[in-house]
Coordinates of C-alpha atoms in Angstrom, one line a residue:
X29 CA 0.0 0.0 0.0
X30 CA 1.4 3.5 -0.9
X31 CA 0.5 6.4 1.3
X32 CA 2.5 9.1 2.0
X33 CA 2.3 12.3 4.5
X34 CA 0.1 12.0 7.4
X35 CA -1.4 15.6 7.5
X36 CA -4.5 15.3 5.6
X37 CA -5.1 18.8 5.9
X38 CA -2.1 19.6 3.8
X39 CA -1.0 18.1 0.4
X40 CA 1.7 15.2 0.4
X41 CA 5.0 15.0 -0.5
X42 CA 4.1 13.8 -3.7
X43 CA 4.5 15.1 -6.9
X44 CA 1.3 15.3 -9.3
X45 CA 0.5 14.9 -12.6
X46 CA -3.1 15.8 -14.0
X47 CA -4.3 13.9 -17.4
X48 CA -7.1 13.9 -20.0
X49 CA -8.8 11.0 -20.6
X50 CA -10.6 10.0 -23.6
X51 CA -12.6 7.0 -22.7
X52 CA -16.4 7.0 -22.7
X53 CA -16.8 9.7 -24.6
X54 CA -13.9 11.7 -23.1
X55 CA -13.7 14.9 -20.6
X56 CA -12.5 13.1 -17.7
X57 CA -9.3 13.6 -15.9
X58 CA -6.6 11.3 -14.1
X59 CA -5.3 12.7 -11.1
X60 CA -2.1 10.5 -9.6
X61 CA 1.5 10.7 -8.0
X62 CA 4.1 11.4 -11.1
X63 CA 5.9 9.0 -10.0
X64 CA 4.6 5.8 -9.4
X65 CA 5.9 2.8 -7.3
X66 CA 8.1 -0.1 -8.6
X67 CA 8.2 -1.3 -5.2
X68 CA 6.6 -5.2 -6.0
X69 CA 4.5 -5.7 -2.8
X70 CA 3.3 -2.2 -3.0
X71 CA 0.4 -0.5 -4.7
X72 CA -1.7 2.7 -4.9
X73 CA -5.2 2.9 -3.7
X74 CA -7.9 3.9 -6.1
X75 CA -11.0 6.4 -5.9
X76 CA -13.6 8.3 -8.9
X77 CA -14.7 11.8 -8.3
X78 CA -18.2 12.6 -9.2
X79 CA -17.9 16.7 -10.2
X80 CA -21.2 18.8 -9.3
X81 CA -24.1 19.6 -12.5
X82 CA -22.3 21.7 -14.7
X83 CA -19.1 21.6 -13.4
X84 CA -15.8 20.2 -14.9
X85 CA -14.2 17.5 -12.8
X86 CA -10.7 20.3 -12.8
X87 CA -12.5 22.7 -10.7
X88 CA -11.9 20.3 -7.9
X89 CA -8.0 20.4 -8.2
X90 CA -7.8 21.7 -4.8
X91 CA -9.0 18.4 -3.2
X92 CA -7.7 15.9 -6.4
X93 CA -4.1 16.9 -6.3
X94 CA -4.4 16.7 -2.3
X95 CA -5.5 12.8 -2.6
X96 CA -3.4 12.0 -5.2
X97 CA -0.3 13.9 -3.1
X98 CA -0.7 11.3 -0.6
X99 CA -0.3 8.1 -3.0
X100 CA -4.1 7.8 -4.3
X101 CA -4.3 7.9 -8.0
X102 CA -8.6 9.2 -9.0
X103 CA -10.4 9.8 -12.0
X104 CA -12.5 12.6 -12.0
X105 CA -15.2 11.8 -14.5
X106 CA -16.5 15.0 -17.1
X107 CA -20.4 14.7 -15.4
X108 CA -22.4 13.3 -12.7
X109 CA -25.7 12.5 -14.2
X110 CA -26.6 10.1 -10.8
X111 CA -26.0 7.0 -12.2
X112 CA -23.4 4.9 -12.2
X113 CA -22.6 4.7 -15.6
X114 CA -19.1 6.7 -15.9
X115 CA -18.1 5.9 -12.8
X116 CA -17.7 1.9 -13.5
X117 CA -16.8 3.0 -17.1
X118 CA -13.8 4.8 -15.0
X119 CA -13.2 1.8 -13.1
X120 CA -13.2 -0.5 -16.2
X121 CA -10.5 1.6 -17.9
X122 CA -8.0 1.7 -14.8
X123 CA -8.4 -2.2 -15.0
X124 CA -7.3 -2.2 -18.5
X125 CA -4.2 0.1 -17.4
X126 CA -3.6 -1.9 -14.1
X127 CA -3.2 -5.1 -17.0
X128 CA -1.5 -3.7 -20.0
X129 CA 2.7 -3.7 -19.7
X130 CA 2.5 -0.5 -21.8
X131 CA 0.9 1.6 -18.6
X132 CA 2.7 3.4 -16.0
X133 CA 0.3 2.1 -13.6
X134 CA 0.6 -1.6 -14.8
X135 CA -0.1 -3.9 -12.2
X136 CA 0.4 -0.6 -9.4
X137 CA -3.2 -0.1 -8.5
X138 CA -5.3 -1.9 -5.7
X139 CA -9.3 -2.5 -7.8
X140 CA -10.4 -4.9 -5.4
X141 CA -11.8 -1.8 -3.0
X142 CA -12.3 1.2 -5.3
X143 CA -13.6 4.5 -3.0
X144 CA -16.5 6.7 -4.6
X145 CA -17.0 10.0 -3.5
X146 CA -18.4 13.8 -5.5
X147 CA -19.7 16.8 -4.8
X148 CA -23.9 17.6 -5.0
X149 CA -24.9 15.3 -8.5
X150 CA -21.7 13.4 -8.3
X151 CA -22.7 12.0 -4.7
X152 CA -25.8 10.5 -6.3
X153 CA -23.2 9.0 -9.0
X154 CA -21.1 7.7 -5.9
X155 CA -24.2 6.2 -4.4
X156 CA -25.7 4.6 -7.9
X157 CA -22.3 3.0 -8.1
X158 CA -22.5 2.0 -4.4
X159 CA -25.6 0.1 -5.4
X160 CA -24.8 -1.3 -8.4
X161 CA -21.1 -1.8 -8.8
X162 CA -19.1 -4.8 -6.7
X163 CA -15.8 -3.0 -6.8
X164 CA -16.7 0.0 -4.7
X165 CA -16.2 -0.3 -1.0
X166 CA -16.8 2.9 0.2
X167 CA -18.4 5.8 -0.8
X168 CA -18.4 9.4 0.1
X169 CA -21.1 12.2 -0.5
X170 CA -20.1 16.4 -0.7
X171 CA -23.0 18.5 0.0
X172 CA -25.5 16.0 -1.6
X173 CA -28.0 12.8 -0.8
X174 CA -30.5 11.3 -2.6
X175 CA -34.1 12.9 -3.3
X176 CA -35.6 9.8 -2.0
X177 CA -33.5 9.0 1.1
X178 CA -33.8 5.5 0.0
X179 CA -30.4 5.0 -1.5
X180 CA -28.6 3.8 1.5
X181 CA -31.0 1.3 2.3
X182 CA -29.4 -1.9 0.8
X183 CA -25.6 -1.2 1.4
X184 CA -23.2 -3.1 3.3
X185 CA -20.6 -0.7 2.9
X186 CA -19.6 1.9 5.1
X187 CA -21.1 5.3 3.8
X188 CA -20.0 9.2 4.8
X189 CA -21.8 12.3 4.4
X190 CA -20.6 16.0 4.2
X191 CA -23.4 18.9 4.2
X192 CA -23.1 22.3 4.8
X193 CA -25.6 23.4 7.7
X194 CA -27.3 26.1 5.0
X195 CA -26.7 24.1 1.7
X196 CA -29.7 23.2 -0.5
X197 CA -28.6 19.2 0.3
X198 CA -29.4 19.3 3.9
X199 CA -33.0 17.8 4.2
X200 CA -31.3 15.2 1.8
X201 CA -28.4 14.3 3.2
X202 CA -30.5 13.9 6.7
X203 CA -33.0 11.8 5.2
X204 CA -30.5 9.7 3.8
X205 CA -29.0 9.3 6.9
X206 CA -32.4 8.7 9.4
X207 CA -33.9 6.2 6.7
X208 CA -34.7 3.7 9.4
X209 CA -34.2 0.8 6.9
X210 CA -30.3 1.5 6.6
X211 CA -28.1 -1.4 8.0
X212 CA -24.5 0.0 6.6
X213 CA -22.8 1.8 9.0
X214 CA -23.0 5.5 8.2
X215 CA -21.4 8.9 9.2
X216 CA -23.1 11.9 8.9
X217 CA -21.3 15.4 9.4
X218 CA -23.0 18.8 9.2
X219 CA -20.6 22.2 8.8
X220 CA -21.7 25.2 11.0
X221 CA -21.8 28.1 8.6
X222 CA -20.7 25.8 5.8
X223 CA -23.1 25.8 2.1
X224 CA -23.3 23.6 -0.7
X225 CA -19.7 23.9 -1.5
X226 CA -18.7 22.9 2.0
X227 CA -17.7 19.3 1.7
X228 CA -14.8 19.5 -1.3
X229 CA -13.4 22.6 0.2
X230 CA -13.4 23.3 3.9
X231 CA -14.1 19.6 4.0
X232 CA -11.1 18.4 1.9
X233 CA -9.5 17.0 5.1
X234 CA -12.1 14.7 6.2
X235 CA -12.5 13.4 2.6
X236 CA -8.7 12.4 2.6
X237 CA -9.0 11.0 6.0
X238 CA -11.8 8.8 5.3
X239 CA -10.5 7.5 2.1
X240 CA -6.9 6.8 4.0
X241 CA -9.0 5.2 6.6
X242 CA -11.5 2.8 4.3
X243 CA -9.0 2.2 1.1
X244 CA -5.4 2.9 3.0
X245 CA -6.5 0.6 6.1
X246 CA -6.0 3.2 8.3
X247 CA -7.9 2.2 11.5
X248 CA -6.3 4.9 13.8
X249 CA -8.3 7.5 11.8
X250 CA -11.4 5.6 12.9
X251 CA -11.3 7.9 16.1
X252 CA -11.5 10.4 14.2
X253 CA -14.7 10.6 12.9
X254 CA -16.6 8.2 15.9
X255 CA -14.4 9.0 18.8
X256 CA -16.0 11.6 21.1
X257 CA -13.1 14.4 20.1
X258 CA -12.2 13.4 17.2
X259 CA -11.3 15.9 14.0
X260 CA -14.6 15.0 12.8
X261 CA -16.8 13.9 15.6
X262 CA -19.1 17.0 17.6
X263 CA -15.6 19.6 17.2
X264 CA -15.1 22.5 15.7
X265 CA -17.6 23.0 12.9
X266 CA -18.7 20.0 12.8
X267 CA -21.6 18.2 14.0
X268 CA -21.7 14.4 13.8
X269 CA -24.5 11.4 14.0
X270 CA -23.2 7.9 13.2
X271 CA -25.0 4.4 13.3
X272 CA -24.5 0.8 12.8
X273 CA -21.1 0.6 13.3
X274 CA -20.6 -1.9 16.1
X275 CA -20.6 -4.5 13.7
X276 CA -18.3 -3.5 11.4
X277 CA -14.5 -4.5 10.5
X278 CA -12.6 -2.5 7.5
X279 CA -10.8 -5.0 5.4
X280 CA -7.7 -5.5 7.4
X281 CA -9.5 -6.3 10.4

């Protein structure tokens, strides 16, 4: 497993590089370490962005280059149109690179666990793909939830939630969350003051935290976010509710 830094509030000490891509149609970008590793028993975890309606997958840089600065190589797909579509497309074409000798990242990416996770639209994407594609084992949601808070309901998979406290997602993202038929253990996190671009932005650290926690095997960050005191749990701006974890092991448990 590559990760590298520990700070997920700062970028990591790894160089970037930003790509187009050209499958499905084109207009996504891949976001990874320049360098990758050569190291044989070590590889890079793997996560899709899902952009907001009407917004390019570059405008979220910021938290991209931040992820892929601590080992995590992402595609950022061109649109979130809430289904799952381009993100297993994106998926599909990182398996072709993980398998063809030509890549860079030939047989250097971990597709076993793939993390989901977009802003407004894209975190209907990440929860379509939830639902639908095996390979995802964690998703993440920016400022969104579904209009039906039903899409929760038959996941395993542990499930986070960003929303700003006066973003237009809030009665969403709380019904998504209360649906009394969940049985996946989920973390919901309000930010005081925060709107509907809270969750890539002033949010960016808890999105590489969970990601490092649920794809990296993390488990110290677990206090993080369900600790009383942690980063992320009822401190600072943030305001926490979580159920249905008791059961739960991440994958190196």
């Amino acid at each position: 497993m590559v990760l590298a830094g520990d700070n997920v509030n700062a970028n990591g000490p790894l160089e970037t590089t930003v790509q187009d891509l050209s499958f499905s149609g084109g207009g996504h970008i891949l976001v990874r370490p320049t360098t990758l590793t050569t190291e044989p028993n070590k590889k890079h975890p793997v996560a899709i962005w899902g952009p907001g309606g009407g917004t390019p997958p570059r405008d979220y840089l910021q938290l991209l280059t931040r992820m892929a600065s601590h080992g995590f190589v992402l595609v950022g797909i061109r649109e979130s149109t809430g289904d799952a579509v381009l993100m297993s497309a994106a998926i599909d074409w990182l398996e072709a690179q993980d398998a063809d000798e030509n890549s860079p990242m030939y047989g250097r990416l971990i597709l076993d666990r793939v993390g989901v996770f977009g802003h407004s639209m894209g975190g209907l994407s990440s929860e379509a793909a939830a639902q639908t594609d095996k390979r995802v084992s964690t998703a993440l949601l920016d400022n969104s939830g579904s209009f039906e808070h039903n899409a929760l309901v038959n996941l395993k998979i542990p499930v986070g939630i960003i929303y700003g406290e006066t973003g237009q997602e809030a009665p969403n993202a709380e019904g998504d969350f209360n649906n009394a038929g969940n049985k996946g253990p989920v973390w919901l996190g309000k930010m005081k003051g925060g709107g509907h671009g809270s969750g890539p932005w002033d949010g960016a650290g808890a999105n590489v935290a969970w990601m490092r926690w649920h794809l990296g095997g993390e488990n110290s960050r677990k206090d993080a976010f369900l600790k009383d005191g942690g980063d992320y749990n009822n401190t600072g701006v943030w305001q926490t509710q979580s159920k249905n974890w008791n059961e739960w092991k991440n994958w190196n448990e």
